[in-house]
Amino acid sequence: MLEKNKAISEKFKRIIGLRHEPVAIKLVKKGEAFPGGFDVPEKQLSHCQAVFAAKGGACLRMPLESQGCMVGACTLGMTERPEKVKSGEFHLGMGIHEDAKASSEMFDTIADVLYETDGEVICPLKDADFEPDVVAVIDIPERVYWFEALHLRHGGGRAVYVTAPFQCACADVTAYPLVKQVPNISIGCFGCRKKTDMQADEMAIGIPYGEIPAMAADLEVYKDGVLTKAKRD
């Protein structure tokens, strides 16, 4: 599995020209063993901070006690949603929504992970000696675009994305692709843009791992075809 993921990651980076490492995310179901070889961070990190650290090379084991954001942790099945989050009171204080009802309704639409988890492991895809649940890519729109094209290459149709002002990395890029088994794009969120090194020109996509091998294979077709005809930075 490690060699397969290394090869896929290298292909994505080389052909699409990614700025950062694609990130492997695996939620560890309750009672399941964590994959070995991963360090627990010295201080608590939010899920988004861990994902953005992994795009730079970090390999992290993140049990519940390492989670620095209970909003993300509850979306990922690790704990119950706090009452102030359910009511909308917590996020109302951020100043984006008009009232607590609007904040609360945002959370009513989240595709929470449907099973209990003990935590997660997050690392560059090239270092994943396991099958991830989701692969996340953070980059400029032109590079994220190619993953959308690869997703629609065989089935056609149109892609529909679900996002909100909060929970880019946890809800939009991890939970939604895992629960719905389709890629999902986020243009970022308040938390990512406050607590991580997400750049002003970057967005994110989460892709169910089941689609990743086919995408990597189809890139060989794109490499000498449509990619040579497109305007690219």
Coordinates of C-alpha atoms in Angstrom, one line a residue:
M1 CA 0.0 0.0 0.0
L2 CA 2.8 2.4 0.8
E3 CA 4.5 2.1 -2.6
K4 CA 1.1 2.4 -4.3
N5 CA 0.3 5.6 -2.4
K6 CA 3.8 7.0 -3.1
A7 CA 3.4 6.5 -6.8
I8 CA 0.0 8.1 -6.9
S9 CA 1.1 11.1 -4.9
E10 CA 4.2 11.6 -7.1
K11 CA 2.0 11.5 -10.2
F12 CA -0.4 14.0 -8.9
K13 CA 2.4 16.4 -7.9
R14 CA 4.4 15.9 -11.1
I15 CA 1.6 16.1 -13.7
I16 CA -0.8 18.6 -12.0
G17 CA 2.1 20.6 -10.4
L18 CA 0.7 20.7 -6.9
R19 CA 2.1 23.2 -4.4
H20 CA 1.8 20.8 -1.5
E21 CA 1.6 17.1 -0.6
P22 CA -1.8 15.5 -1.1
V23 CA -3.0 14.5 2.4
A24 CA -4.2 11.1 3.5
I25 CA -6.9 11.1 6.2
K26 CA -8.1 8.0 8.0
L27 CA -10.7 8.0 10.7
V28 CA -10.1 5.3 13.3
K29 CA -13.4 3.5 14.2
K30 CA -14.1 3.0 17.9
G31 CA -12.1 -0.1 19.1
E32 CA -10.0 -0.2 15.9
A33 CA -6.2 -0.1 16.2
F34 CA -4.5 3.1 15.0
P35 CA -2.0 2.5 12.2
G36 CA 1.6 2.4 13.6
G37 CA 4.4 4.8 13.0
F38 CA 2.6 8.1 13.8
D39 CA 3.4 10.6 16.5
V40 CA 0.9 12.2 18.8
P41 CA 1.4 16.0 18.6
E42 CA 3.0 17.7 21.6
K43 CA 0.1 20.1 21.8
Q44 CA -3.6 19.9 20.8
L45 CA -4.3 20.7 17.1
S46 CA -7.6 21.2 15.4
H47 CA -8.4 18.8 12.5
C48 CA -7.7 21.7 10.0
Q49 CA -4.3 22.4 11.6
A50 CA -3.4 18.8 11.4
V51 CA -4.4 18.6 7.7
F52 CA -2.4 21.7 6.8
A53 CA 0.6 20.4 8.8
A54 CA 0.4 17.2 6.8
K55 CA 0.5 19.0 3.5
G56 CA 3.9 20.2 4.6
G57 CA 5.1 16.7 5.7
A58 CA 3.8 16.0 9.2
C59 CA 2.6 12.5 10.1
L60 CA 0.2 12.7 13.0
R61 CA -1.8 10.3 15.3
M62 CA -4.8 12.3 16.6
P63 CA -6.9 10.6 19.3
L64 CA -9.7 12.6 20.9
E65 CA -7.4 14.0 23.6
S66 CA -5.2 15.6 20.9
Q67 CA -8.1 17.4 19.2
G68 CA -8.0 21.1 19.8
C69 CA -11.4 21.8 18.2
M70 CA -14.5 19.9 19.5
V71 CA -16.6 21.3 16.6
G72 CA -14.5 19.3 14.2
A73 CA -14.2 16.3 16.5
C74 CA -17.9 15.9 16.8
T75 CA -18.4 16.1 13.0
L76 CA -15.8 13.3 12.7
G77 CA -17.6 11.0 15.1
M78 CA -15.2 11.5 18.1
T79 CA -17.6 13.2 20.6
E80 CA -21.0 14.8 21.0
R81 CA -21.8 18.2 19.6
P82 CA -21.6 20.8 22.4
E83 CA -24.9 22.5 23.2
K84 CA -23.7 26.0 22.4
V85 CA -22.8 24.7 18.9
K86 CA -26.1 23.1 18.4
S87 CA -28.0 26.3 19.5
G88 CA -25.8 28.4 17.2
E89 CA -24.6 30.5 20.1
F90 CA -21.0 29.6 19.7
H91 CA -20.6 30.5 16.1
L92 CA -22.8 33.6 16.3
G93 CA -20.0 35.1 18.4
M94 CA -17.7 34.9 15.3
G95 CA -19.8 37.7 13.7
I96 CA -20.7 36.0 10.4
H97 CA -24.3 35.0 10.9
E98 CA -27.1 37.5 11.7
D99 CA -28.5 35.4 14.6
A100 CA -28.2 32.1 16.4
K101 CA -30.9 30.5 14.3
A102 CA -28.8 31.0 11.1
S103 CA -25.7 29.5 12.8
S104 CA -27.7 26.6 14.1
E105 CA -29.3 25.8 10.7
M106 CA -25.8 25.7 9.2
F107 CA -25.0 22.8 11.6
D108 CA -28.3 21.0 10.9
T109 CA -27.1 20.5 7.3
I110 CA -23.7 19.0 8.0
A111 CA -23.1 15.4 6.9
D112 CA -21.6 14.1 10.1
V113 CA -19.7 10.8 10.1
L114 CA -22.3 8.2 11.0
Y115 CA -20.2 6.0 13.3
E116 CA -18.1 6.5 16.4
T117 CA -14.4 7.1 16.1
D118 CA -11.5 7.1 18.5
G119 CA -9.5 9.6 16.5
E120 CA -7.7 9.8 13.2
V121 CA -4.3 9.6 11.5
I122 CA -3.3 12.3 9.0
C123 CA -0.2 12.3 6.9
P124 CA 1.1 13.0 3.3
L125 CA -0.4 10.4 1.0
K126 CA 3.2 9.4 0.0
D127 CA 3.7 8.2 3.7
A128 CA 0.4 6.4 4.1
D129 CA 1.0 2.7 4.6
F130 CA -2.8 2.2 4.9
E131 CA -5.9 2.9 2.8
P132 CA -7.2 6.4 3.7
D133 CA -10.8 7.3 3.8
V134 CA -10.2 10.6 2.1
V135 CA -7.4 12.4 0.3
A136 CA -7.4 16.2 0.6
V137 CA -5.7 18.6 -1.7
I138 CA -5.1 22.3 -1.0
D139 CA -4.1 24.4 -3.9
I140 CA -5.1 27.2 -6.3
P141 CA -8.4 26.7 -8.3
E142 CA -6.6 25.8 -11.5
R143 CA -5.0 22.7 -9.9
V144 CA -8.1 21.7 -7.9
Y145 CA -10.1 21.9 -11.2
W146 CA -8.3 18.9 -12.6
F147 CA -9.6 16.6 -9.9
E148 CA -13.1 17.7 -10.7
A149 CA -12.4 16.9 -14.4
L150 CA -11.1 13.5 -13.5
H151 CA -14.1 12.8 -11.3
L152 CA -16.5 13.5 -14.2
R153 CA -14.3 11.9 -16.9
H154 CA -16.2 8.6 -17.2
G155 CA -19.7 9.5 -15.8
G156 CA -20.2 12.9 -17.2
G157 CA -22.9 15.1 -15.7
R158 CA -22.1 18.1 -13.4
A159 CA -20.6 18.3 -10.0
V160 CA -22.4 19.9 -7.0
Y161 CA -20.5 21.1 -4.0
V162 CA -21.6 21.7 -0.4
T163 CA -19.8 24.3 1.7
A164 CA -20.3 26.9 4.4
P165 CA -18.4 29.7 6.1
F166 CA -17.2 27.3 8.8
Q167 CA -15.7 23.7 8.8
C168 CA -13.8 23.5 5.5
A169 CA -11.4 20.8 6.5
C170 CA -13.5 18.7 8.9
A171 CA -17.0 18.9 7.4
D172 CA -16.6 19.8 3.7
V173 CA -13.3 18.1 2.9
T174 CA -13.4 15.1 5.2
A175 CA -16.9 14.1 6.5
Y176 CA -18.9 15.0 3.3
P177 CA -16.7 13.0 0.9
L178 CA -16.6 10.1 3.3
V179 CA -20.3 10.0 4.0
K180 CA -21.5 10.8 0.4
Q181 CA -18.6 9.1 -1.4
V182 CA -18.2 12.0 -3.8
P183 CA -15.5 14.7 -4.0
N184 CA -16.3 18.0 -2.4
I185 CA -14.8 21.4 -2.8
S186 CA -14.5 24.1 -0.2
I187 CA -13.3 27.7 -0.8
G188 CA -12.0 27.7 2.7
C189 CA -13.5 28.7 6.1
F190 CA -13.0 31.2 8.9
G191 CA -11.1 28.6 11.0
C192 CA -8.7 27.5 8.2
R193 CA -8.0 31.1 7.3
K194 CA -7.4 32.1 10.9
K195 CA -5.6 29.1 12.3
T196 CA -3.6 27.6 9.4
D197 CA -1.3 28.7 6.6
M198 CA -4.0 28.5 4.0
Q199 CA -3.2 31.2 1.4
A200 CA -5.6 33.8 0.1
D201 CA -5.6 32.2 -3.4
E202 CA -6.1 28.6 -2.2
M203 CA -9.1 26.3 -1.9
A204 CA -9.5 22.6 -0.9
I205 CA -11.0 19.4 -2.2
G206 CA -11.6 16.1 -0.5
I207 CA -11.8 13.0 -2.5
P208 CA -12.9 9.5 -1.4
Y209 CA -9.9 7.2 -1.7
G210 CA -11.9 4.8 -3.8
E211 CA -11.7 7.3 -6.7
I212 CA -8.0 8.1 -6.3
P213 CA -6.3 5.1 -8.2
A214 CA -8.5 5.7 -11.3
M215 CA -7.8 9.4 -11.2
A216 CA -4.1 8.7 -11.1
A217 CA -4.4 6.4 -14.1
D218 CA -6.5 8.8 -16.1
L219 CA -3.9 11.5 -15.5
E220 CA -1.7 9.7 -18.0
V221 CA -4.3 10.4 -20.7
Y222 CA -4.5 14.1 -19.6
K223 CA -0.7 14.5 -19.5
D224 CA -0.2 14.5 -23.2
G225 CA -3.7 15.7 -24.2
V226 CA -5.9 18.2 -22.5
L227 CA -3.3 19.4 -20.1
T228 CA -1.0 20.5 -23.0
K229 CA -3.9 22.7 -24.4
A230 CA -5.0 24.5 -21.2
K231 CA -3.7 27.8 -19.9
R232 CA -1.8 26.9 -16.7
D233 CA 0.1 28.8 -14.0

